[in-house]
Coordinates of C-alpha atoms in Angstrom, one line a residue:
Chain A
M1 CA 92.3 19.2 161.4
Q2 CA 95.8 20.1 160.5
S3 CA 97.3 18.6 163.5
R4 CA 95.4 15.1 162.7
L5 CA 96.7 15.0 159.5
D6 CA 100.1 15.3 160.9
D7 CA 99.6 12.3 163.3
V8 CA 98.6 10.6 160.2
E9 CA 101.8 11.3 158.1
Q10 CA 103.7 10.3 160.7
G11 CA 102.1 7.2 161.4
L12 CA 102.2 6.2 158.0
S13 CA 105.7 7.4 157.5
R14 CA 106.9 5.2 160.6
W15 CA 105.1 2.2 159.7
V16 CA 105.0 1.8 156.1
G17 CA 107.7 -0.4 154.2
V18 CA 110.2 0.1 157.0
D19 CA 112.8 -2.4 156.4
A20 CA 111.5 -4.2 153.5
P21 CA 113.4 -6.4 151.2
A22 CA 114.3 -5.5 147.8
Q23 CA 112.5 -2.5 146.1
L24 CA 109.4 -3.4 147.9
G25 CA 109.4 -1.1 150.9
E26 CA 110.0 1.8 148.4
A27 CA 107.3 0.6 146.3
M28 CA 104.9 0.6 149.1
R29 CA 106.3 4.2 150.4
Y30 CA 105.9 5.4 147.3
A31 CA 102.2 4.3 147.0
V32 CA 101.3 5.8 150.2
L33 CA 103.4 8.6 151.2
D34 CA 103.4 12.5 150.4
G35 CA 99.6 12.6 149.2
G36 CA 96.1 11.6 149.1
K37 CA 93.3 13.7 150.8
R38 CA 93.8 11.1 154.0
L39 CA 89.7 11.5 154.2
R40 CA 89.3 8.0 155.7
P41 CA 92.0 8.5 158.4
L42 CA 90.5 11.6 159.2
L43 CA 86.9 10.1 159.5
V44 CA 88.4 7.2 161.7
L45 CA 89.9 10.2 163.8
A46 CA 86.7 12.4 164.1
A47 CA 84.7 9.5 164.6
S48 CA 86.8 8.2 167.5
D49 CA 87.1 11.4 169.0
A50 CA 83.2 11.8 169.2
V51 CA 82.9 8.8 171.2
G52 CA 86.1 9.1 173.2
G53 CA 88.0 6.6 171.8
L54 CA 91.3 5.4 172.7
P55 CA 93.7 7.6 171.0
A56 CA 96.6 4.8 169.9
A57 CA 93.7 2.6 168.4
A58 CA 92.3 5.2 166.5
L59 CA 95.8 6.3 165.3
R60 CA 96.4 2.9 164.0
A61 CA 93.0 2.3 162.3
A62 CA 93.5 5.5 160.6
C63 CA 96.6 4.2 159.3
A64 CA 95.4 1.0 158.4
V65 CA 92.5 2.1 156.3
E66 CA 94.6 4.4 154.1
L67 CA 96.7 1.6 153.3
V68 CA 93.4 -0.8 152.3
H69 CA 92.7 2.7 150.3
A70 CA 96.3 2.9 148.7
Y71 CA 96.4 -0.6 147.9
S72 CA 93.2 -0.7 146.2
L73 CA 94.0 2.4 144.0
V74 CA 97.9 0.5 143.1
H75 CA 95.8 -2.8 141.6
D76 CA 93.2 -0.5 140.2
D77 CA 95.7 1.6 138.4
M78 CA 97.5 -1.7 136.4
P79 CA 97.1 -2.6 132.8
C80 CA 94.8 -5.2 133.5
M81 CA 92.1 -3.0 135.7
D82 CA 92.2 0.8 134.7
N83 CA 95.4 0.8 133.3
D84 CA 96.2 4.5 134.5
V85 CA 99.4 6.1 134.5
L86 CA 98.9 8.9 136.8
R87 CA 97.8 9.1 140.1
R88 CA 98.0 12.1 142.9
G89 CA 99.9 14.1 140.1
K90 CA 102.5 10.9 140.0
P91 CA 103.1 8.3 137.7
T92 CA 101.2 5.1 139.2
V93 CA 103.2 2.7 141.3
H94 CA 103.6 -0.1 138.2
V95 CA 104.9 2.7 135.6
Q96 CA 107.5 3.7 138.4
F97 CA 108.2 0.1 139.8
G98 CA 107.1 -2.4 137.1
E99 CA 103.9 -4.3 137.4
A100 CA 105.0 -7.4 139.3
Q101 CA 106.2 -4.9 141.9
A102 CA 103.2 -3.3 141.6
L103 CA 101.0 -6.3 142.6
L104 CA 103.4 -7.7 145.4
A105 CA 103.3 -3.6 146.9
G106 CA 99.5 -3.8 147.0
D107 CA 99.3 -7.2 148.6
A108 CA 102.2 -6.3 151.3
L109 CA 100.2 -2.9 152.2
Q110 CA 96.9 -5.2 152.5
A111 CA 98.7 -7.2 155.0
L112 CA 100.6 -4.0 157.0
A113 CA 97.0 -2.7 157.5
F114 CA 95.9 -6.0 159.5
E115 CA 99.4 -5.9 161.2
L116 CA 99.1 -2.4 162.3
L117 CA 95.6 -3.1 164.1
V118 CA 97.4 -5.9 165.9
P119 CA 100.5 -4.6 168.0
L120 CA 103.0 -6.7 169.3
R121 CA 102.4 -7.3 172.8
P122 CA 105.1 -5.8 175.2
D123 CA 106.8 -9.0 175.8
E124 CA 107.5 -9.4 172.0
A125 CA 107.8 -6.0 170.8
P126 CA 111.5 -4.2 170.7
A127 CA 111.5 -1.8 173.7
A128 CA 111.0 1.4 171.5
A129 CA 107.5 0.5 170.2
N130 CA 105.9 -0.4 173.6
D131 CA 104.0 2.7 174.5
E132 CA 101.0 1.9 172.5
A133 CA 100.7 -1.8 173.0
D134 CA 97.9 -2.0 175.6
I135 CA 95.0 -1.5 173.2
P136 CA 92.5 -4.0 174.7
A137 CA 92.4 -7.6 172.4
A138 CA 88.6 -6.7 171.9
V139 CA 89.2 -3.4 170.2
Q140 CA 92.0 -5.0 167.8
A141 CA 90.0 -8.0 167.2
G142 CA 87.1 -5.5 166.7
L143 CA 89.0 -3.4 164.3
C144 CA 90.1 -6.4 162.1
S145 CA 86.8 -7.7 161.8
L146 CA 85.2 -4.2 160.5
L147 CA 88.5 -3.5 158.1
A148 CA 88.5 -7.2 156.6
R149 CA 84.5 -6.8 156.1
A150 CA 85.0 -3.3 154.6
A151 CA 87.6 -4.5 152.5
G152 CA 86.7 -7.9 151.2
A153 CA 84.1 -9.7 148.9
H154 CA 81.1 -8.2 150.5
G155 CA 82.6 -4.8 150.4
M156 CA 85.3 -2.8 148.4
A157 CA 86.3 -5.9 146.3
G158 CA 83.0 -7.0 145.5
G159 CA 82.4 -3.3 144.6
Q160 CA 85.1 -3.6 142.3
A161 CA 83.9 -7.0 140.8
I162 CA 80.7 -5.3 140.3
D163 CA 82.3 -2.4 138.1
L164 CA 84.2 -4.6 136.2
A165 CA 81.0 -6.7 135.2
S166 CA 79.3 -3.3 134.3
V167 CA 81.5 -1.3 132.0
G168 CA 79.2 -0.8 128.8
L169 CA 75.9 -1.8 130.6
Q170 CA 73.3 0.4 131.2
L171 CA 72.9 0.3 135.5
S172 CA 69.4 1.5 137.0
E173 CA 70.1 3.9 140.0
D174 CA 69.7 1.0 142.2
Q175 CA 72.2 -1.1 140.9
L176 CA 74.9 1.7 140.5
R177 CA 73.9 2.6 144.1
Q178 CA 74.3 -1.1 145.2
M179 CA 78.0 -0.8 143.3
H180 CA 79.1 2.2 144.9
R181 CA 77.9 0.9 148.3
L182 CA 80.2 -1.5 148.2
K183 CA 83.1 -0.1 145.9
T184 CA 83.7 2.9 147.6
G185 CA 80.8 3.1 150.3
A186 CA 82.0 0.2 152.5
L187 CA 85.5 1.5 153.1
L188 CA 84.3 5.2 153.9
Q189 CA 81.6 3.9 156.3
G190 CA 83.9 1.4 157.7
S191 CA 86.2 4.4 158.7
V192 CA 83.4 5.8 160.7
L193 CA 82.7 2.4 162.5
M194 CA 86.3 1.7 163.0
G195 CA 86.8 4.9 165.1
A196 CA 83.3 4.3 167.0
A197 CA 85.1 1.0 167.8
C198 CA 87.8 2.7 169.5
G199 CA 85.9 3.6 172.2
S200 CA 82.3 2.3 173.9
V201 CA 79.2 4.1 172.3
S202 CA 75.5 3.4 172.7
E203 CA 73.8 1.0 169.9
S204 CA 71.6 4.3 169.0
A205 CA 74.5 6.4 168.6
R206 CA 76.4 3.7 166.7
S207 CA 73.7 3.1 164.6
A208 CA 73.1 7.1 163.7
L209 CA 77.5 7.3 162.8
S210 CA 76.8 4.3 160.5
E211 CA 74.0 6.0 158.7
Y212 CA 76.2 9.1 158.5
G213 CA 78.8 6.9 156.9
A214 CA 76.5 5.5 154.6
A215 CA 75.4 9.1 153.2
L216 CA 78.7 10.3 153.0
G217 CA 80.2 7.4 151.3
L218 CA 77.4 7.8 148.7
A219 CA 78.0 11.5 148.3
F220 CA 81.7 11.2 148.0
Q221 CA 80.9 9.0 144.9
V222 CA 78.6 11.2 143.5
V223 CA 81.1 14.4 143.8
D224 CA 83.6 11.8 142.5
D225 CA 81.3 11.3 139.2
I226 CA 80.7 15.0 139.1
L227 CA 84.6 16.0 139.2
D228 CA 85.4 13.6 136.4
V229 CA 83.6 15.6 134.1
V230 CA 83.8 19.1 135.6
A231 CA 87.4 18.9 136.6
D232 CA 91.1 18.5 134.6
S233 CA 93.4 16.4 135.2
A234 CA 96.1 18.8 136.8
T235 CA 93.6 19.5 139.3
L236 CA 92.3 16.0 139.9
G237 CA 96.1 14.7 140.0
K238 CA 94.5 11.8 138.2
T239 CA 93.3 11.4 134.7
A240 CA 89.8 13.3 134.2
G241 CA 87.3 12.2 131.8
K242 CA 88.3 8.5 132.4
D243 CA 84.5 7.1 133.3
A244 CA 82.9 8.7 129.7
A245 CA 85.9 7.3 127.9
N246 CA 85.6 3.8 129.6
D247 CA 82.1 3.8 129.0
K248 CA 81.1 3.5 132.7
P249 CA 77.9 4.2 134.1
T250 CA 78.0 7.3 136.6
Y251 CA 75.4 9.5 138.3
V252 CA 76.3 12.1 136.1
S253 CA 75.1 9.9 133.1
L254 CA 72.2 8.4 134.7
M255 CA 70.9 12.2 136.5
G256 CA 72.8 14.8 134.6
L257 CA 75.3 17.6 136.1
A258 CA 72.7 19.1 138.0
G259 CA 70.5 16.1 138.8
A260 CA 74.0 14.5 140.6
R261 CA 74.6 17.8 142.1
A262 CA 71.1 18.2 144.0
Y263 CA 71.5 14.3 145.2
A264 CA 75.2 15.0 146.5
D265 CA 73.1 17.8 148.6
S266 CA 70.6 15.7 149.9
L267 CA 72.9 12.8 150.9
A268 CA 74.9 15.4 152.7
A269 CA 72.0 16.6 154.6
Q270 CA 71.3 13.1 155.3
A271 CA 74.9 12.9 157.1
Q272 CA 74.4 15.9 159.0
A273 CA 71.0 14.4 160.1
A274 CA 72.3 11.3 161.3
L275 CA 74.9 13.1 163.5
A276 CA 72.4 15.4 164.7
R277 CA 70.6 12.2 166.1
S278 CA 73.3 10.7 167.3
G279 CA 73.2 12.2 170.8
L280 CA 76.8 12.6 170.8
A281 CA 78.2 15.7 172.3
D282 CA 80.4 16.7 169.8
T283 CA 80.4 15.9 166.1
R284 CA 81.7 19.2 164.4
A285 CA 84.7 17.2 163.2
L286 CA 82.4 14.6 161.4
S287 CA 79.9 17.6 160.1
A288 CA 83.1 19.7 158.6
L289 CA 84.1 16.6 156.9
A290 CA 80.8 15.7 155.3
D291 CA 81.0 19.5 154.1
Q292 CA 84.6 18.9 152.7
V293 CA 83.4 16.1 151.0
I294 CA 80.6 17.8 148.9
R295 CA 83.1 20.9 148.3
R296 CA 86.1 19.5 147.5
S297 CA 87.7 19.9 143.9
H298 CA 89.8 17.0 143.6
Chain B
M1 CA 94.4 -37.0 159.2
Q2 CA 91.6 -37.7 156.4
S3 CA 89.0 -36.2 159.0
R4 CA 91.0 -33.1 159.6
L5 CA 91.2 -32.9 155.8
D6 CA 87.3 -33.2 155.7
D7 CA 87.3 -30.6 158.1
V8 CA 89.2 -27.9 156.4
E9 CA 87.3 -28.5 152.7
Q10 CA 84.3 -28.2 154.5
G11 CA 85.1 -24.8 156.3
L12 CA 86.7 -23.7 152.9
S13 CA 83.5 -24.6 151.0
R14 CA 81.3 -23.0 153.6
W15 CA 83.4 -19.4 153.9
V16 CA 84.8 -19.1 150.5
G17 CA 83.1 -16.7 148.1
V18 CA 79.6 -17.2 149.5
D19 CA 77.2 -14.6 148.0
A20 CA 80.2 -12.7 146.9
P21 CA 79.0 -10.3 144.0
A22 CA 79.5 -11.0 140.2
Q23 CA 82.0 -13.2 139.0
L24 CA 84.1 -12.5 142.0
G25 CA 82.9 -15.4 144.5
E26 CA 83.4 -18.2 141.4
A27 CA 87.0 -16.9 140.8
M28 CA 87.5 -17.2 144.7
R29 CA 86.0 -20.6 145.1
Y30 CA 87.8 -21.7 141.9
A31 CA 91.0 -20.7 143.5
V32 CA 91.0 -22.5 146.7
L33 CA 88.3 -25.3 146.4
D34 CA 89.1 -28.7 145.2
G35 CA 92.8 -28.8 145.4
G36 CA 96.0 -28.5 147.2
K37 CA 97.4 -30.4 149.3
R38 CA 96.5 -28.6 152.2
L39 CA 99.6 -28.7 154.4
R40 CA 99.6 -25.5 156.1
P41 CA 95.9 -26.2 157.4
L42 CA 97.2 -29.4 158.5
L43 CA 100.2 -28.1 160.0
V44 CA 97.6 -25.5 162.2
L45 CA 95.4 -28.0 163.4
A46 CA 98.1 -30.3 164.5
A47 CA 100.4 -27.6 166.3
S48 CA 97.0 -26.6 167.7
D49 CA 96.1 -30.1 168.8
A50 CA 99.4 -30.8 170.1
V51 CA 98.9 -27.5 172.8
G52 CA 95.1 -28.6 173.3
G53 CA 93.9 -26.0 171.5
L54 CA 90.3 -24.3 170.7
P55 CA 89.4 -26.6 167.8
A56 CA 86.9 -23.7 166.5
A57 CA 89.9 -21.2 166.6
A58 CA 92.0 -23.8 165.0
L59 CA 89.7 -24.6 161.9
R60 CA 89.2 -20.9 161.4
A61 CA 93.4 -20.4 161.3
A62 CA 93.6 -23.3 159.2
C63 CA 91.3 -22.2 156.4
A64 CA 92.7 -18.6 156.6
V65 CA 96.2 -19.6 156.4
E66 CA 95.2 -21.4 153.2
L67 CA 93.3 -18.6 151.8
V68 CA 96.7 -16.7 152.3
H69 CA 98.4 -19.3 150.4
A70 CA 95.8 -19.7 147.6
Y71 CA 95.7 -15.7 147.0
S72 CA 99.6 -15.8 146.4
L73 CA 99.3 -18.6 143.8
V74 CA 96.8 -16.4 141.9
H75 CA 98.9 -13.5 142.0
D76 CA 101.9 -15.3 141.4
D77 CA 100.7 -17.1 138.4
M78 CA 99.8 -13.5 136.3
P79 CA 101.3 -12.4 133.3
C80 CA 103.3 -9.8 135.0
M81 CA 104.7 -12.4 137.5
D82 CA 105.5 -16.1 136.6
N83 CA 102.6 -16.0 133.8
D84 CA 101.6 -19.6 134.4
V85 CA 98.9 -21.2 133.0
L86 CA 98.4 -24.5 134.6
R87 CA 98.0 -25.2 138.6
R88 CA 96.8 -28.1 140.5
G89 CA 96.2 -29.5 136.9
K90 CA 93.7 -27.1 136.0
P91 CA 94.1 -23.7 134.4
T92 CA 95.0 -20.6 136.3
V93 CA 92.6 -18.2 137.9
H94 CA 93.5 -15.6 135.2
V95 CA 93.2 -17.9 132.4
Q96 CA 90.0 -18.9 133.2
F97 CA 88.5 -15.8 134.3
G98 CA 90.8 -12.8 133.0
E99 CA 93.4 -11.0 134.6
A100 CA 91.3 -8.2 136.3
Q101 CA 89.4 -10.9 138.3
A102 CA 92.4 -12.9 139.2
L103 CA 93.6 -9.9 141.0
L104 CA 90.5 -9.1 142.7
A105 CA 89.9 -12.5 143.8
G106 CA 93.2 -12.7 145.2
D107 CA 93.0 -9.4 147.1
A108 CA 89.3 -10.8 148.3
L109 CA 90.7 -14.1 149.5
Q110 CA 93.3 -12.2 151.4
A111 CA 90.7 -10.2 153.3
L112 CA 88.7 -13.1 153.8
A113 CA 91.5 -14.7 155.7
F114 CA 91.4 -11.9 158.4
E115 CA 87.9 -12.2 158.2
L116 CA 87.7 -15.6 159.5
L117 CA 90.0 -15.1 162.3
V118 CA 87.4 -12.7 163.7
P119 CA 84.3 -14.1 164.2
L120 CA 81.0 -11.6 164.4
R121 CA 79.9 -11.7 168.3
P122 CA 76.7 -13.4 169.0
D123 CA 75.1 -10.2 168.8
E124 CA 76.0 -9.2 165.4
A125 CA 76.1 -12.7 163.6
P126 CA 73.3 -14.5 162.1
A127 CA 71.4 -17.0 164.3
A128 CA 73.2 -20.3 162.4
A129 CA 76.5 -19.1 162.6
N130 CA 77.0 -18.3 166.5
D131 CA 78.2 -21.7 167.8
E132 CA 81.8 -20.5 167.1
A133 CA 81.9 -17.4 168.0
D134 CA 83.0 -17.6 171.5
I135 CA 86.7 -17.2 171.1
P136 CA 88.4 -15.2 173.3
A137 CA 89.4 -12.1 171.7
A138 CA 93.2 -12.3 172.8
V139 CA 93.4 -15.3 170.7
Q140 CA 91.8 -14.1 167.6
A141 CA 94.3 -10.7 168.1
G142 CA 97.0 -12.9 168.1
L143 CA 96.0 -15.0 165.2
C144 CA 95.5 -11.7 162.8
S145 CA 98.9 -10.6 164.4
L146 CA 100.7 -13.8 163.2
L147 CA 99.0 -14.1 159.9
A148 CA 99.4 -10.7 159.0
R149 CA 103.3 -10.6 159.8
A150 CA 103.5 -14.1 157.8
A151 CA 101.9 -12.8 154.6
G152 CA 103.5 -9.1 154.7
A153 CA 106.5 -7.2 153.6
H154 CA 108.7 -9.2 156.5
G155 CA 107.1 -12.4 155.3
M156 CA 105.8 -13.9 152.2
A157 CA 105.3 -10.5 150.3
G158 CA 109.1 -9.8 151.2
G159 CA 110.2 -13.1 150.0
Q160 CA 108.6 -12.8 146.4
A161 CA 109.9 -9.5 146.1
I162 CA 113.5 -10.9 146.8
D163 CA 112.7 -13.5 144.3
L164 CA 111.7 -11.0 141.8
A165 CA 115.0 -9.1 142.3
S166 CA 117.1 -12.4 142.0
V167 CA 116.2 -13.4 138.5
G168 CA 119.0 -14.2 136.6
L169 CA 121.6 -13.4 139.5
Q170 CA 124.0 -15.7 141.3
L171 CA 122.8 -16.4 144.8
S172 CA 125.0 -17.5 147.8
E173 CA 123.2 -20.3 149.9
D174 CA 122.7 -17.6 152.7
Q175 CA 120.9 -15.4 150.1
L176 CA 118.9 -18.1 148.7
R177 CA 117.9 -19.0 152.4
Q178 CA 116.8 -15.7 153.4
M179 CA 114.9 -15.6 150.4
H180 CA 112.9 -18.6 151.0
R181 CA 112.4 -18.1 154.8
L182 CA 110.3 -15.3 153.8
K183 CA 108.7 -16.5 150.7
T184 CA 107.3 -19.9 151.8
G185 CA 109.0 -20.5 155.2
A186 CA 107.1 -17.5 157.0
L187 CA 104.0 -18.7 156.3
L188 CA 104.6 -22.5 156.8
Q189 CA 106.0 -21.8 160.3
G190 CA 103.5 -19.1 160.8
S191 CA 101.0 -22.0 160.3
V192 CA 102.6 -23.7 163.4
L193 CA 102.9 -20.6 165.4
M194 CA 99.0 -20.0 164.8
G195 CA 98.1 -23.1 165.8
A196 CA 100.1 -22.9 169.0
A197 CA 98.3 -19.7 169.6
C198 CA 94.9 -21.5 169.5
G199 CA 95.9 -23.1 173.3
S200 CA 98.1 -21.9 175.8
V201 CA 101.9 -23.4 175.6
S202 CA 105.2 -22.6 177.4
E203 CA 107.8 -20.6 176.1
S204 CA 110.0 -23.2 175.8
A205 CA 107.3 -25.1 173.7
R206 CA 106.6 -22.7 171.9
S207 CA 110.2 -21.9 170.5
A208 CA 110.8 -25.6 169.7
L209 CA 107.5 -25.4 167.7
S210 CA 109.1 -22.6 165.9
E211 CA 112.3 -24.3 165.2
Y212 CA 110.2 -27.1 163.9
G213 CA 108.3 -24.6 161.6
A214 CA 111.4 -22.9 160.6
A215 CA 113.5 -26.2 159.5
L216 CA 110.1 -27.7 157.9
G217 CA 109.4 -24.6 155.9
L218 CA 113.0 -24.7 154.3
A219 CA 112.6 -28.4 154.0
F220 CA 109.8 -27.8 152.0
Q221 CA 111.4 -25.5 149.8
V222 CA 114.4 -27.8 149.0
V223 CA 111.9 -30.6 148.0
D224 CA 110.0 -28.1 145.7
D225 CA 113.4 -27.4 144.1
I226 CA 114.4 -31.0 143.7
L227 CA 110.7 -32.0 142.5
D228 CA 111.0 -28.9 139.9
V229 CA 114.0 -30.8 138.2
V230 CA 112.7 -34.6 138.6
A231 CA 109.0 -34.6 138.3
D232 CA 106.9 -34.0 135.3
S233 CA 103.9 -31.6 134.8
A234 CA 101.1 -33.9 134.8
T235 CA 102.5 -35.7 138.5
L236 CA 103.1 -31.9 139.9
G237 CA 99.8 -30.4 138.7
K238 CA 101.9 -27.2 137.6
T239 CA 104.6 -26.7 135.0
A240 CA 108.0 -28.3 135.9
G241 CA 111.3 -27.3 135.0
K242 CA 110.0 -23.7 135.3
D243 CA 112.9 -22.5 137.4
A244 CA 115.6 -23.7 134.9
A245 CA 113.5 -22.1 132.4
N246 CA 113.6 -18.9 134.1
D247 CA 116.8 -19.2 135.2
K248 CA 115.9 -18.9 139.0
P249 CA 118.5 -19.6 141.5
T250 CA 117.5 -22.8 143.5
Y251 CA 118.7 -25.5 146.0
V252 CA 119.2 -27.9 142.7
S253 CA 121.4 -25.2 140.9
L254 CA 123.3 -24.3 144.1
M255 CA 124.1 -27.9 145.6
G256 CA 123.5 -30.0 143.0
L257 CA 120.7 -33.0 143.3
A258 CA 122.2 -35.1 145.7
G259 CA 123.8 -32.1 148.0
A260 CA 119.8 -30.6 147.9
R261 CA 118.7 -34.1 148.8
A262 CA 121.1 -34.6 152.0
Y263 CA 119.9 -31.3 152.9
A264 CA 116.5 -31.6 152.8
D265 CA 117.1 -34.9 155.2
S266 CA 119.0 -33.0 157.6
L267 CA 116.4 -30.3 157.9
A268 CA 113.8 -32.7 158.6
A269 CA 116.1 -34.1 161.3
Q270 CA 116.0 -30.8 162.6
A271 CA 112.6 -30.4 162.4
Q272 CA 112.1 -34.1 164.3
A273 CA 114.6 -33.3 167.2
A274 CA 113.0 -29.7 167.9
L275 CA 109.8 -31.8 168.6
A276 CA 111.5 -34.1 170.6
R277 CA 112.8 -31.0 172.7
S278 CA 109.3 -29.2 172.9
G279 CA 108.0 -31.3 175.8
L280 CA 104.7 -31.9 174.4
A281 CA 103.2 -34.9 175.2
D282 CA 101.7 -36.0 171.6
T283 CA 103.6 -34.5 168.5
R284 CA 102.7 -37.5 166.5
A285 CA 100.7 -35.6 163.7
L286 CA 103.4 -32.6 163.6
S287 CA 106.1 -35.4 163.2
A288 CA 104.1 -37.5 160.3
L289 CA 103.9 -34.1 158.4
A290 CA 107.6 -33.3 158.4
D291 CA 107.9 -36.8 156.8
Q292 CA 104.9 -36.1 154.5
V293 CA 106.9 -32.7 153.4
I294 CA 110.3 -34.8 152.5
R295 CA 108.5 -37.7 150.9
R296 CA 106.1 -36.2 148.7
S297 CA 105.7 -36.5 145.0
H298 CA 104.2 -33.3 144.2

């Protein structure tokens, strides 16, 4: 897994904010590099490996998903949203670069995510960048489709809108699940599906991977809610206790700490069962990532 | 041209903010529908017609470009950027829906732009949406590539970053041109190139269309600077005199009003000359759009 992480860091460092004008490139790199668990990229790469996907496509998809995640954090931290000053142990982007630059950096990161998925054709690209431009157009278009749908109004942005509308409200478990299915789940599940789209896969295997991604996405959020209560800001690298302070509904407020822990465990078991059902030869990396989501301390 | 405008309005109305959760869909539709000159969509459609492009691809590209334009206005109007309260004669999105919702609506509009370019395959889509899903994957990927590059750090967002860094500074004509080439030019030129990418076109015709788009994009900005000085807010549908009030460098501050007008005319002539050089059979619609850019009153 360490070598895959290195690939992702190198890809991000090579592609993000290079030659961007004024302070924009600096703000983009600050938002993305040198931090983050890279869970989403690792999911893309593990799913692609499980289906024999194209490595060049998978690396681009892995970095693209991380850019969408990173942009959402930049915008989420802004004063008009969560107004947070600490992220990954560093001042948030708007604290470091100002709000206008943070807004633009987030916007540019989203555009860059899609740019990465559609490499220039060899006849358009500078010579040095040519080696990975032979990804089939159908794979490129499929990846764009999955990412756009995971990021947009029926995915991540939609979940954030529900979140915004829910502050101070009592949500049912169903409503809470629907919010998180979109807000964090769509991009995590999308990561798995994008990895699968880098290769060819039977419909039943794709469906099993989709279930794996959905269960893992929800488990991730439940653990997030638990950590917000039990961990301190130094361990989290972001402000702890924020949900309660903002009167946000969480799995802990709904189920209690023990109930939330049991729910996370059952979701992890669902994810593992889906992998077992997939019929894919080697799902060890995906399995390890599901374990990691449950056991993480930050 | 009116029937093309109707197609664009219908496409936008069909695709934007439908079934989006909470207030997000409403904010997205408010930002996009019932307003705007639709210059970029008309450029896409006219360029596509000139090269015999696929109508279904061109309509999606036209709407996608407009969504990127609309999202940039929503974010640009926010308090941390231009802090503007009036747009197309209506309160701006953050005034109407709050800053957080405006931020999210802009983000979701950008994602939707890419989503439109990559329609679901017939086997994925609900039955009613199938008729336009047979756009070749290479066209889909090509359109995503052009749009991402026009919108991102080396296009529109990059130009906005230069703009941000330039307030109160004395720019040379070269620096001002470079800023606008990115800030407004990249998306206008990108519209023309996306239209051309809906069909097949010789390299020399593509290059001529690219020059047409570059000249038209710059002319548009020069006229914008002129209108900011000579028109009133009611005619513009947005706050007039903003550039001078914000101490922003403009073509009028650099060249004077008469100089800026002469420059706009020479750019329009460049655009027409590029069309004449293109060798394309029918460029009347593109020619009319260049005229419209110069003669517009708002």
